[in-house]
Short mmCIF file of C-alpha atoms in Angstrom, two decimals:
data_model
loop_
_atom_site.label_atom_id
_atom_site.label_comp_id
_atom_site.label_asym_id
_atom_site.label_seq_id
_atom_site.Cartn_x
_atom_site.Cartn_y
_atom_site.Cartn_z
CA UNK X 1 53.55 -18.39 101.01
CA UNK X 2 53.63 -17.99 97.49
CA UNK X 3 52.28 -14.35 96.32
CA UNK X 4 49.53 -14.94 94.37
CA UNK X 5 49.55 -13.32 90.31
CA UNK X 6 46.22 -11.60 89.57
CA UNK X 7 44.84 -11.51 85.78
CA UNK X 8 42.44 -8.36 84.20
CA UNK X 9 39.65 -10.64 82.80
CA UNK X 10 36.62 -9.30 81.19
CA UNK X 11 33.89 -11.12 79.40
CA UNK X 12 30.20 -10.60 79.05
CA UNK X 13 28.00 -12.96 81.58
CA UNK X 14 24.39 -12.83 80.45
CA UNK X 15 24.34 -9.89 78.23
CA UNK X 16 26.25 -7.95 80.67
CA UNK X 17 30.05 -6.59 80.49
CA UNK X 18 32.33 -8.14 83.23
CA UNK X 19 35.47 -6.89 83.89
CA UNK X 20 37.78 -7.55 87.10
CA UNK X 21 40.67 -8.67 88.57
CA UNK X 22 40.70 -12.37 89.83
CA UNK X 23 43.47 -14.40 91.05
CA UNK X 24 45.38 -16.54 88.22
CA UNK X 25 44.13 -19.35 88.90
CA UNK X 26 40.69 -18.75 89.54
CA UNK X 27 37.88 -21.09 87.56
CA UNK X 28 35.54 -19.36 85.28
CA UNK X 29 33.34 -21.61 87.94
CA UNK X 30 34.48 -19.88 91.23
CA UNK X 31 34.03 -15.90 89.15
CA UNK X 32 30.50 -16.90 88.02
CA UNK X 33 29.43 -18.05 91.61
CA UNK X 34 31.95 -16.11 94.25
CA UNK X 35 32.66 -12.75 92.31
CA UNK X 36 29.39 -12.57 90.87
CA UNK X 37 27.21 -13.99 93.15
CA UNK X 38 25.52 -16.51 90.28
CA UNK X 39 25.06 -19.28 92.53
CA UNK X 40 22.79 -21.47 89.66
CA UNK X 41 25.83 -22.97 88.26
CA UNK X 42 26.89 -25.60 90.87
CA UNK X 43 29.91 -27.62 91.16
CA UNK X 44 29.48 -31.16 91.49
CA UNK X 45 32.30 -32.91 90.91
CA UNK X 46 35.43 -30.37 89.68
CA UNK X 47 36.23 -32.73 87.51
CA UNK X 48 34.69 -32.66 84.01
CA UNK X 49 32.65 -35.67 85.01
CA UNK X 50 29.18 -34.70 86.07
CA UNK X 51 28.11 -31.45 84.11
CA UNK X 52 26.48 -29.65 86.89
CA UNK X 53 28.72 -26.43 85.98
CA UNK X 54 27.66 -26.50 82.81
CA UNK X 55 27.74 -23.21 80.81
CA UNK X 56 27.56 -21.87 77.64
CA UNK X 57 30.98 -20.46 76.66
CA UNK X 58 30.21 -18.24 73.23
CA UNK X 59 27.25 -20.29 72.64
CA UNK X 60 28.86 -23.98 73.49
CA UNK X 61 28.40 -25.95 76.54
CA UNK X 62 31.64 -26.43 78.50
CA UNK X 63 32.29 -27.48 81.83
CA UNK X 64 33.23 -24.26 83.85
CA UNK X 65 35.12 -25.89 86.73
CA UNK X 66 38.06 -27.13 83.58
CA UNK X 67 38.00 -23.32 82.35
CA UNK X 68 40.02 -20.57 83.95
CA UNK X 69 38.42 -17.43 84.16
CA UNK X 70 41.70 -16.44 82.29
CA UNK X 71 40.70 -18.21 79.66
CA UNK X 72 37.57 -16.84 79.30
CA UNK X 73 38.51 -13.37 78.80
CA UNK X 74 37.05 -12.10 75.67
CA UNK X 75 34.61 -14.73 75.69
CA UNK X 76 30.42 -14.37 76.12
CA UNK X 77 29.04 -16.77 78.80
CA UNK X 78 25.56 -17.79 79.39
CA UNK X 79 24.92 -19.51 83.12
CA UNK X 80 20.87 -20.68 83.58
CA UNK X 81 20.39 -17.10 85.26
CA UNK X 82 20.82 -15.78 82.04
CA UNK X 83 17.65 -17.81 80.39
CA UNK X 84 14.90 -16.10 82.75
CA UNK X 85 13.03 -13.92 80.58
CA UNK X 86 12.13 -10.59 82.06
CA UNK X 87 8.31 -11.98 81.97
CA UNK X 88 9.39 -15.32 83.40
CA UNK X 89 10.91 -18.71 83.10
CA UNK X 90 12.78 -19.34 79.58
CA UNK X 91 10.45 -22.80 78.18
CA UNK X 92 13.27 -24.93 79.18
CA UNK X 93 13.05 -24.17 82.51
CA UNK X 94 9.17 -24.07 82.58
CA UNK X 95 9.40 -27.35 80.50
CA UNK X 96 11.53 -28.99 83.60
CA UNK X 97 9.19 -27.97 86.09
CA UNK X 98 5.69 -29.11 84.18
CA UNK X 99 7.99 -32.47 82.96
CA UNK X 100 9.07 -33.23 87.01
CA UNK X 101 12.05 -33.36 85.62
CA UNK X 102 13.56 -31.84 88.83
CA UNK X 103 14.17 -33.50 92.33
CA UNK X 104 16.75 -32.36 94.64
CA UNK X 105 17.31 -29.75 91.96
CA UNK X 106 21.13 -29.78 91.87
CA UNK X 107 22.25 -31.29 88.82
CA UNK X 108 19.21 -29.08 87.06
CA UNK X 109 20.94 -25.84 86.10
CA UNK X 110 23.40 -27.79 84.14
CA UNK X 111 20.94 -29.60 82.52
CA UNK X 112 19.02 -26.80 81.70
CA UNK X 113 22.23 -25.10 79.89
CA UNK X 114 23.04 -28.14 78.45
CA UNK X 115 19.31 -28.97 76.67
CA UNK X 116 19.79 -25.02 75.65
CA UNK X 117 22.64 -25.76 73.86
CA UNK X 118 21.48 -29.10 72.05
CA UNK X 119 18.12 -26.94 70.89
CA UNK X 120 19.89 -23.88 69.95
CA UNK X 121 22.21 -26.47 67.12
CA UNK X 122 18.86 -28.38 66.88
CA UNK X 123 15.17 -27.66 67.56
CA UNK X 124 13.82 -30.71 66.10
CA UNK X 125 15.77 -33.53 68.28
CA UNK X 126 15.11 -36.97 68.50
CA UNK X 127 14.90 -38.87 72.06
CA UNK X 128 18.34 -40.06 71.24
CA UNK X 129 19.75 -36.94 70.01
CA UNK X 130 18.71 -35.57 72.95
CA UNK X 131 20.27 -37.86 75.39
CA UNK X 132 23.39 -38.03 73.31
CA UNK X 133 23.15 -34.53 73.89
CA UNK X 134 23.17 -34.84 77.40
CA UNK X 135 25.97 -37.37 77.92
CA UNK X 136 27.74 -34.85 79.50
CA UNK X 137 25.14 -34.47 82.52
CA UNK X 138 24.29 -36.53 85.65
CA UNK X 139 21.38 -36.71 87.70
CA UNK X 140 21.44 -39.26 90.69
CA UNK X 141 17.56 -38.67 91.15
CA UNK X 142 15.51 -38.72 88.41
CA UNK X 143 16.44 -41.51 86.37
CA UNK X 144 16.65 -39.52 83.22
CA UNK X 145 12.97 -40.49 81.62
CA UNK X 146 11.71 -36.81 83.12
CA UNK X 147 14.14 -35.09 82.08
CA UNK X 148 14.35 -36.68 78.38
CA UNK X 149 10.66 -35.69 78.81
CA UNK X 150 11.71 -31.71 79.91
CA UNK X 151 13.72 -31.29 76.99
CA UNK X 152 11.26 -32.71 74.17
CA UNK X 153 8.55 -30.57 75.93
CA UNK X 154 11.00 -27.69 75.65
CA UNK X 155 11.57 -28.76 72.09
CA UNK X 156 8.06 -28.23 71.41
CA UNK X 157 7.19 -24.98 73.28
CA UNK X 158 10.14 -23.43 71.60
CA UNK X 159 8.72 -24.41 67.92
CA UNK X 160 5.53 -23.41 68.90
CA UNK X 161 6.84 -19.50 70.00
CA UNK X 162 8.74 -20.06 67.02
CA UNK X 163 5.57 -20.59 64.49
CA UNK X 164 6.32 -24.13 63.98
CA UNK X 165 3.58 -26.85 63.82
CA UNK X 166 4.52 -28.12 67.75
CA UNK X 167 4.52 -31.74 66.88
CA UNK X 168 7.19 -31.51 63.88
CA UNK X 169 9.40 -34.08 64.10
CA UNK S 1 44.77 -24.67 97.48
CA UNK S 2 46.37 -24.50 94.49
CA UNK S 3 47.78 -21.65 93.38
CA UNK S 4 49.53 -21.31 89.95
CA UNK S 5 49.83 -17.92 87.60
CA UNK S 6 49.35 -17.49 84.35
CA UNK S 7 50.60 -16.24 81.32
CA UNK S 8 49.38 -16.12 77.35
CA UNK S 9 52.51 -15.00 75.42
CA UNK S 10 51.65 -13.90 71.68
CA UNK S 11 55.03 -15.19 70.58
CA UNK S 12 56.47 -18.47 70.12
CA UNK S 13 59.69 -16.82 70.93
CA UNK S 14 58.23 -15.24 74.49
CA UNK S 15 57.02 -18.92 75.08
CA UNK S 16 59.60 -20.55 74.97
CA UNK S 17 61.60 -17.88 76.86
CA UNK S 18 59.06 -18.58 79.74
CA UNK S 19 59.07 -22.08 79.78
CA UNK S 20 63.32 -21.67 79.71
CA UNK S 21 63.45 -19.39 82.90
CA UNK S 22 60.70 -21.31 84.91
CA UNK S 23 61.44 -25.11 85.14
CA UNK S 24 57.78 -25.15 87.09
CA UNK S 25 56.24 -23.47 83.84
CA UNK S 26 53.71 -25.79 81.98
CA UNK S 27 51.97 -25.04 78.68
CA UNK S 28 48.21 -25.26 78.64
CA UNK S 29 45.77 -25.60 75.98
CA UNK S 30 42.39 -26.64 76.35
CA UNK S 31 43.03 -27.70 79.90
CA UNK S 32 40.86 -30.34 80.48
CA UNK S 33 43.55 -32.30 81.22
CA UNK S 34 46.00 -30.08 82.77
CA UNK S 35 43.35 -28.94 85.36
CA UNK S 36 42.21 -31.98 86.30
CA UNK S 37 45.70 -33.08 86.88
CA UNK S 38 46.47 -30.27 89.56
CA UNK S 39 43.31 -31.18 91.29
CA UNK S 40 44.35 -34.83 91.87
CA UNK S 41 47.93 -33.57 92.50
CA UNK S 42 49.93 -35.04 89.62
CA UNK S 43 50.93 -31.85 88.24
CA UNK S 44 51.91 -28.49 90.19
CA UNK S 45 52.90 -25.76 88.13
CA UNK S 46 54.21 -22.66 89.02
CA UNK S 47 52.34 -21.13 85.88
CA UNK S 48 50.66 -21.96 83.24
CA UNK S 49 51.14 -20.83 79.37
CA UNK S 50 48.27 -20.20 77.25
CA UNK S 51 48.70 -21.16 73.42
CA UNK S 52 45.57 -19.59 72.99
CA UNK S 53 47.30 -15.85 71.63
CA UNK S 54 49.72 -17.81 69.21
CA UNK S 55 49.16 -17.44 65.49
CA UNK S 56 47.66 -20.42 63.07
CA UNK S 57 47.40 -23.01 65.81
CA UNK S 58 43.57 -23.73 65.61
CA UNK S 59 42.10 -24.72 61.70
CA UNK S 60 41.17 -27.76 59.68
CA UNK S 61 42.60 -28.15 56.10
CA UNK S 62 41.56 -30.73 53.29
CA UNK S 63 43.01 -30.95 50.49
CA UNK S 64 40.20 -32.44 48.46
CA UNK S 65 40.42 -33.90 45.32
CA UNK S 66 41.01 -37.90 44.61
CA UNK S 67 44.02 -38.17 47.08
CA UNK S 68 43.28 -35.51 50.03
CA UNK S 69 45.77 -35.10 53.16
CA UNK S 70 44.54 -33.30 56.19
CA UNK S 71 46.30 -31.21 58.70
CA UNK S 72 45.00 -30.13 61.90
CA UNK S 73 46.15 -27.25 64.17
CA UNK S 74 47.22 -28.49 67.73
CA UNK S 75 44.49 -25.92 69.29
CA UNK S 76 41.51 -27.63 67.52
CA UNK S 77 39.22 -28.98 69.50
CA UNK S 78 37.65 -32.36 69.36
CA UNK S 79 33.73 -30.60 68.45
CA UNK S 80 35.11 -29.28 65.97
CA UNK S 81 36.87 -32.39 64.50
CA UNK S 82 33.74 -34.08 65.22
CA UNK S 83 31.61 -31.81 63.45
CA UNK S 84 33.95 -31.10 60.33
CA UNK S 85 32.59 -32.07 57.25
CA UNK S 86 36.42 -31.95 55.95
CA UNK S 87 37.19 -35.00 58.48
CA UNK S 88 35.46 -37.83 56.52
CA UNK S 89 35.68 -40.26 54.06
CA UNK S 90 39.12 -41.91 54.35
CA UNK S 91 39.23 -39.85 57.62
CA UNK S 92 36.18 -40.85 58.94
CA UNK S 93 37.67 -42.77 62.01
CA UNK S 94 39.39 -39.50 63.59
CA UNK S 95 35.77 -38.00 63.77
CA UNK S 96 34.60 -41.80 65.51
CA UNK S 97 37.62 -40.71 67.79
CA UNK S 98 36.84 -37.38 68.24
CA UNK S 99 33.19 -38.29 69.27
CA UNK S 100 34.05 -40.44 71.97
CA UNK S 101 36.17 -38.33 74.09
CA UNK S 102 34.58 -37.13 77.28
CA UNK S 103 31.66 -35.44 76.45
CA UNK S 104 30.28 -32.54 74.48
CA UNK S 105 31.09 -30.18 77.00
CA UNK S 106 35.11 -31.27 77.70
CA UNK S 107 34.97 -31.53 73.70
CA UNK S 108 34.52 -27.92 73.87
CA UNK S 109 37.46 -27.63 75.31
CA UNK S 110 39.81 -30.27 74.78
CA UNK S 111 41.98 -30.02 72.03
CA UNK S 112 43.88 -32.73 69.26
CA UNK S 113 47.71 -31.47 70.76
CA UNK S 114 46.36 -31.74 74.19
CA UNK S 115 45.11 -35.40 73.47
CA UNK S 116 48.67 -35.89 71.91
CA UNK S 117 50.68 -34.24 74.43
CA UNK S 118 49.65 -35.62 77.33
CA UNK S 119 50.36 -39.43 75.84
CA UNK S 120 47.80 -41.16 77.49
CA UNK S 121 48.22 -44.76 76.02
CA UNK S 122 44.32 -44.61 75.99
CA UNK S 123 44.31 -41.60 73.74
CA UNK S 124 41.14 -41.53 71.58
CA UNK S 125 42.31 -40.03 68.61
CA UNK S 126 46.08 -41.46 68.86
CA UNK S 127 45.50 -45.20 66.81
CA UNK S 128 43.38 -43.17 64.15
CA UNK S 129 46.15 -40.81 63.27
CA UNK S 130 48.55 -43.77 63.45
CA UNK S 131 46.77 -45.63 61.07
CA UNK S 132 46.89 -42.66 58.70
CA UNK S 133 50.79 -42.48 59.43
CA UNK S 134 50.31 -38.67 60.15
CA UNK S 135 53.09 -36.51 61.96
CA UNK S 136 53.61 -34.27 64.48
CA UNK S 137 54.64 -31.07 63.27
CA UNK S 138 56.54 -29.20 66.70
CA UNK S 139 57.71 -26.07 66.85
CA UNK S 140 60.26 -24.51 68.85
CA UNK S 141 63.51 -22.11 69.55
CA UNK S 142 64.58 -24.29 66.63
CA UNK S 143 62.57 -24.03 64.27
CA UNK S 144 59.91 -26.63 63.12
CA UNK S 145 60.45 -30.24 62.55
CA UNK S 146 58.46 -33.05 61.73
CA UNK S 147 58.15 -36.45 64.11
CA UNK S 148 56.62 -39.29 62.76
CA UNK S 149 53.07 -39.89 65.45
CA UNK S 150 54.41 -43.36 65.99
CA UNK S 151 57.98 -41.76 67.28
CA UNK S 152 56.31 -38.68 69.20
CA UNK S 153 54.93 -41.10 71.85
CA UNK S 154 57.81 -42.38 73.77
CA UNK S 155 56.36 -44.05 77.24
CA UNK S 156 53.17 -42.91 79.44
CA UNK S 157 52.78 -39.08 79.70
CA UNK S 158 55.99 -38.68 77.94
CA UNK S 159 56.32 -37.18 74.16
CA UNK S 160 59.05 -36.03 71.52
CA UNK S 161 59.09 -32.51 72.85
CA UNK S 162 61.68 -30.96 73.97
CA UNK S 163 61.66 -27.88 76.67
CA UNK S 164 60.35 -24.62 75.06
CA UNK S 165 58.71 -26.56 72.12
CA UNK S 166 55.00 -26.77 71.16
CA UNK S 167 53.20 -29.15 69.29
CA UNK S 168 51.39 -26.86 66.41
CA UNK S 169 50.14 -29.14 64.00
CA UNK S 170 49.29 -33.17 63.41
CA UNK S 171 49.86 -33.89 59.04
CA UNK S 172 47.72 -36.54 57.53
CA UNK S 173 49.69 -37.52 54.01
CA UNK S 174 47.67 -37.87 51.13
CA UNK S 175 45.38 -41.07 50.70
CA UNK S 176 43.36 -42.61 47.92
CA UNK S 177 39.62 -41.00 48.78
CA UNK S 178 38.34 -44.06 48.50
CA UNK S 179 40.50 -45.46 51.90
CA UNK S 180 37.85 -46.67 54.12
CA UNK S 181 38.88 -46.27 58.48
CA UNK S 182 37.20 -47.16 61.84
CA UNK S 183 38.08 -46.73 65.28
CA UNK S 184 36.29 -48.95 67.80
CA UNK S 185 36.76 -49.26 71.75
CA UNK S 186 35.77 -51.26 74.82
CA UNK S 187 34.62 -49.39 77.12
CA UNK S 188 32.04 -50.06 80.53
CA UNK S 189 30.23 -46.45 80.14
CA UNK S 190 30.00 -44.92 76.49
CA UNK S 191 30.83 -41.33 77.34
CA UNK S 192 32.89 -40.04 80.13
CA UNK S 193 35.31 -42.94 80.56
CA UNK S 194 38.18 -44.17 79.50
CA UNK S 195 39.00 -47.04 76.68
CA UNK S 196 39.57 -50.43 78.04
CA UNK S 197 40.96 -51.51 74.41
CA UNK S 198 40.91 -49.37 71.51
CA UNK S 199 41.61 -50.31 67.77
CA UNK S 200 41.69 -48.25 64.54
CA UNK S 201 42.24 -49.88 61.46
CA UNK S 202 42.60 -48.70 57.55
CA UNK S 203 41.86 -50.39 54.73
CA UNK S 204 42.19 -49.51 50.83
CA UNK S 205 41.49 -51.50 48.57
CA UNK S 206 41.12 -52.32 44.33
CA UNK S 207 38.06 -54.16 44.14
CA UNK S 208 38.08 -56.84 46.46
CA UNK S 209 42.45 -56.43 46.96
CA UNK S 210 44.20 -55.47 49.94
CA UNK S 211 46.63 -52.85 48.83
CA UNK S 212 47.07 -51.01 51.81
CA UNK S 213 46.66 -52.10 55.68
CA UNK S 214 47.28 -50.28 58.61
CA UNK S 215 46.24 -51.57 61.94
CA UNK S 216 46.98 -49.44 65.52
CA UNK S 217 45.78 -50.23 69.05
CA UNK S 218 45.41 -48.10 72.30
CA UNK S 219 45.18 -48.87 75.71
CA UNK S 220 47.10 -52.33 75.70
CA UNK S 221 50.75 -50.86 75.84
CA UNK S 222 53.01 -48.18 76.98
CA UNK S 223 52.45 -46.14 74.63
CA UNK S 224 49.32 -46.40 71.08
CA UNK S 225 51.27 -48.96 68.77
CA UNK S 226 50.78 -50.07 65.32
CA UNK S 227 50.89 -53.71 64.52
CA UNK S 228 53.23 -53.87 61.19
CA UNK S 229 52.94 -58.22 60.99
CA UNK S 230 49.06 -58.26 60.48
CA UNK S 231 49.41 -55.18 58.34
CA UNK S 232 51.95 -57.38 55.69
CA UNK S 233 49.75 -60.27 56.65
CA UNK S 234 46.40 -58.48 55.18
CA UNK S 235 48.04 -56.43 52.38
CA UNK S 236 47.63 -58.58 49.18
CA UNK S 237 44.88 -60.81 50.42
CA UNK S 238 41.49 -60.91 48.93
CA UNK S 239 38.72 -59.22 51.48
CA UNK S 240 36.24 -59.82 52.79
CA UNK S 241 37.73 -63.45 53.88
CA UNK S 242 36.77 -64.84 57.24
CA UNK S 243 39.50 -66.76 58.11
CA UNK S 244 41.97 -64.28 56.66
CA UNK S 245 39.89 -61.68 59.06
CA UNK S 246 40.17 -64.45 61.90
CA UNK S 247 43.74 -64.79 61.35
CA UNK S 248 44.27 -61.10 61.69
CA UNK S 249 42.54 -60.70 64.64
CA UNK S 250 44.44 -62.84 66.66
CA UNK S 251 47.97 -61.82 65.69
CA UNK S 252 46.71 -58.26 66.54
CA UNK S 253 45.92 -59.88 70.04
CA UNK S 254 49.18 -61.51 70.24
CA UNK S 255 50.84 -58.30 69.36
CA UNK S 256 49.24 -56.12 72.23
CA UNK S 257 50.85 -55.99 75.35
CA UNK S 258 48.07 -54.81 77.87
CA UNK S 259 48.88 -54.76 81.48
CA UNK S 260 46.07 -55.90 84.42
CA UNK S 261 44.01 -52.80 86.20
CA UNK S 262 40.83 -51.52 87.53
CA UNK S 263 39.44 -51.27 84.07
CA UNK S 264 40.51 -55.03 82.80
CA UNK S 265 42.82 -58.03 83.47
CA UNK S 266 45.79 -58.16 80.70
CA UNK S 267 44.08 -61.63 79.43
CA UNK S 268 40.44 -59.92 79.10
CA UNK S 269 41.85 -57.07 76.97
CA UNK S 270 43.65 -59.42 74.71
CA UNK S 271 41.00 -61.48 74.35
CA UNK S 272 39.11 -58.03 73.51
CA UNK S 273 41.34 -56.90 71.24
CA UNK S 274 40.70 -59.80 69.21
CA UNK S 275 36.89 -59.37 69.07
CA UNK S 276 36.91 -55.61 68.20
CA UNK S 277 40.08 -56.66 65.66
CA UNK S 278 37.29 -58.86 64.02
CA UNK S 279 34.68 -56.78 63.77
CA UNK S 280 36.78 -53.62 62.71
CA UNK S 281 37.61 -55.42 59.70
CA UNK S 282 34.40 -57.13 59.17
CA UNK S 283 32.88 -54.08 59.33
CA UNK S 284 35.65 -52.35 56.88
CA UNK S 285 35.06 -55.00 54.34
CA UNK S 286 31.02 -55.00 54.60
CA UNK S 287 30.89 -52.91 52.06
CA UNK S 288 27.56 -51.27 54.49
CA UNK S 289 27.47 -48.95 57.48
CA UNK S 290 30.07 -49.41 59.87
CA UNK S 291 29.06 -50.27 63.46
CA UNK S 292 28.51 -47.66 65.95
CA UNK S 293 31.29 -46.48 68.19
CA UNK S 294 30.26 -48.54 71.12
CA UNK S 295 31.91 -51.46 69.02
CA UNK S 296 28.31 -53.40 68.78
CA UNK S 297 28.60 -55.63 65.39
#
């Protein structure tokens, strides 16, 4: 059997300094949920195809089962753990819940990190904006309408903690 | 599972020395493609080599003014292409490209040399850059040297390169500003999939005159191809001109050479390339908005 080469990675996850040794060709996927025990991001597919891995990789959404967590060293991720607020649920993810935008619940995380990313490059998205936005993510439950809903709510809520009139755009 | 290692040299020099003493060594750059390709099996590498430490690999350069080239670093990714404001105007149709490929998240990731490397005749952003007769700039134990795009793709998966060499940069040669470009594709789902028939197509032109025509195709041969008879056929004519567009449009069908598979029989491709050969240069010569990507005219 083939010895297997180890790599020194560290990054920050959430706010927080990572740093350990993971085998070479470990997926920044497998470190977020097996060495670090952040379970949110799921893998659906391993493929690129379905978005449920979905995280934001300094500040852009990338699918984390195509990364290696070699090639995140150096790097700042952000997995849906990392939106809870210390009083609560970050708007998207209240937003989803209020919305029904959630079923089964799997696909949601990278949905969630996904509609983060399209509101942090633009808070005032249109419906198709926002689904262009989310091209990258399946759901095999909802049928999309409640989750387009989730992330205009979100849209809102976010305007409104920012001081914006909430129905701008 | 499958285990690989992985290295990310700083030198070109320590690179290629890798690549040299590991015949099961392959380079990586995004990896979008690379990773999904161990998963299915069609690629087991010993290691992997990271171009991400290597100097002047990832940027976007214009150089403005009334006849503007562009070069692009191999490690650029397709976002960024997408989002430049430098890729527009008479390169407009690399950014349609660019926009197309997977999604937002694997354009992240995926980068212009990784799109050219791994010579996919479906390549998005492959018929764009032919059109624009741009160049593959490699680099290697050699030294650098320059492959014309439509010579750097030599068969399915297989490229210019030589062992040890990297491609660092794609050149765009200077072009009137005023050179108008689309890309358009078939395709069954608009993201996430891959083109059925693709086919990018230049135009300038002195008032209503064809002086320049460049016409390129993907996913209907070996490798992306030009189409050099309905290029002389257009240049000189007076556009827009419906039969002169009709004309076109079915030598560039004659020209392609699809084969039958899952995505499309050989006949429904040519008969597509035809359609979005028409409406490319409709739209080109509209002197309005060009269609969206999803080809709808």
């Amino acid at each position: 059997m083939r010895r297997v080469e180890k790599v020194r990675v560290s990054l920050t996850v959430n706010g927080d300094p990572v740093d350990l040794e993971v085998p070479a060709h470990r997926r920044l996927l497998d470190l977020l949920r097996d060495h670090l025990g952040l379970t949110g991001t799921k893998e659906g597919c391993g493929a690129g195809e379905c978005g449920a891995c979905t995280v934001l990789l300094d500040g852009r959404p990338v699918d984390s089962c195509l990364v290696l967590a070699a090639q995140a060293d150096g790097c700042s991720v952000l997995t849906v753990e990392g939106l809870s607020r210390q009083d609560g649920l970050h708007p998207i993810q209240a937003a989803f819940i209020d919305q029904v935008g959630v079923q089964c619940g799997f696909c949601t995380p990278g949905f969630v990190v996904a509609a983060k990313a399209i509101l942090d490059a633009n808070p005032t998205p249109t419906d198709d904006e926002i689904l262009e936005g989310l091209t990258g993510n399946l759901c095999r439950c909802t049928g999309y309408v409640k989750i387009v809903a989730a992330v205009r709510d979100a849209a809102s809520r976010l305007r409104a903690e920012a001081g914006a009139p909430a129905g701008a755009a | 599972m499958v285990r690989f290692g992985y290295r990310a040299p700083k030198t070109l020099a320590d690179l290629s020395r890798i690549l040299a003493e590991d015949p099961g060594a392959r380079i990586i750059a995004g990896g979008t493609d690379v990773l999904v390709g161990i998963r299915i099996g069609r690629m087991r590498p010993t290691v992997l080599v990271d171009l991400k430490n290597l100097e002047d690999l990832k940027f976007i350069r214009n150089g403005g003014g009334k006849r503007p080239g562009l070069a692009l670093g191999a490690r650029t990714t397709m976002a960024e292409i997408e989002d430049s404001p430098l890729v527009r105007g008479p390169f407009a149709s690399l950014a349609q490209a660019a926009r197309l490929v997977g999604s937002r998240q694997i354009r992240n990731t995926a980068t212009i040399g990784g799109n050219m490397c791994n010579a996919s005749p479906a390549a998005d952003t492959a018929p764009p850059l032919l059109t624009m007769e741009a160049e593959a700039i490699i680099d290697g134990p050699g030294g650098k040297r320059a492959v014309p795009l439509a010579e750097f793709f030599q068969g399915p998966g297989q490229t210019a390169l030589q062992r040890g060499e990297i491609l660092a940069e794609i050149r765009v040669p200077p072009t009137s500003v005023a050179t108008r470009t689309i890309y358009l594709r078939h395709v069954t789902r608009m993201t996430v999939d891959i083109a059925i028939v693709a086919v990018a197509a230049l135009l300038e032109v002195e008032g209503s005159l064809c002086v320049r025509a460049r016409v390129a195709l993907g996913a209907v041969a070996p490798t992306p191809i030009r189409v050099p008879a309905v290029e002389a056929f257009l240049e000189g004519k007076h556009l827009p001109n419906e039969a002169v567009i009709e004309k076109a449009a079915q030598m560039v069908a004659e020209a392609s050479r699809p084969i039958s598979d899952v995505r499309g029989s050989a006949e429904f491709r040519r008969k597509m390339v035809h359609v979005y050969t028409r409406r490319a240069l409709r739209a080109l010569t509209a002197g309005g908005d060009f269609p969206g990507p999803g080809g709808a005219a």
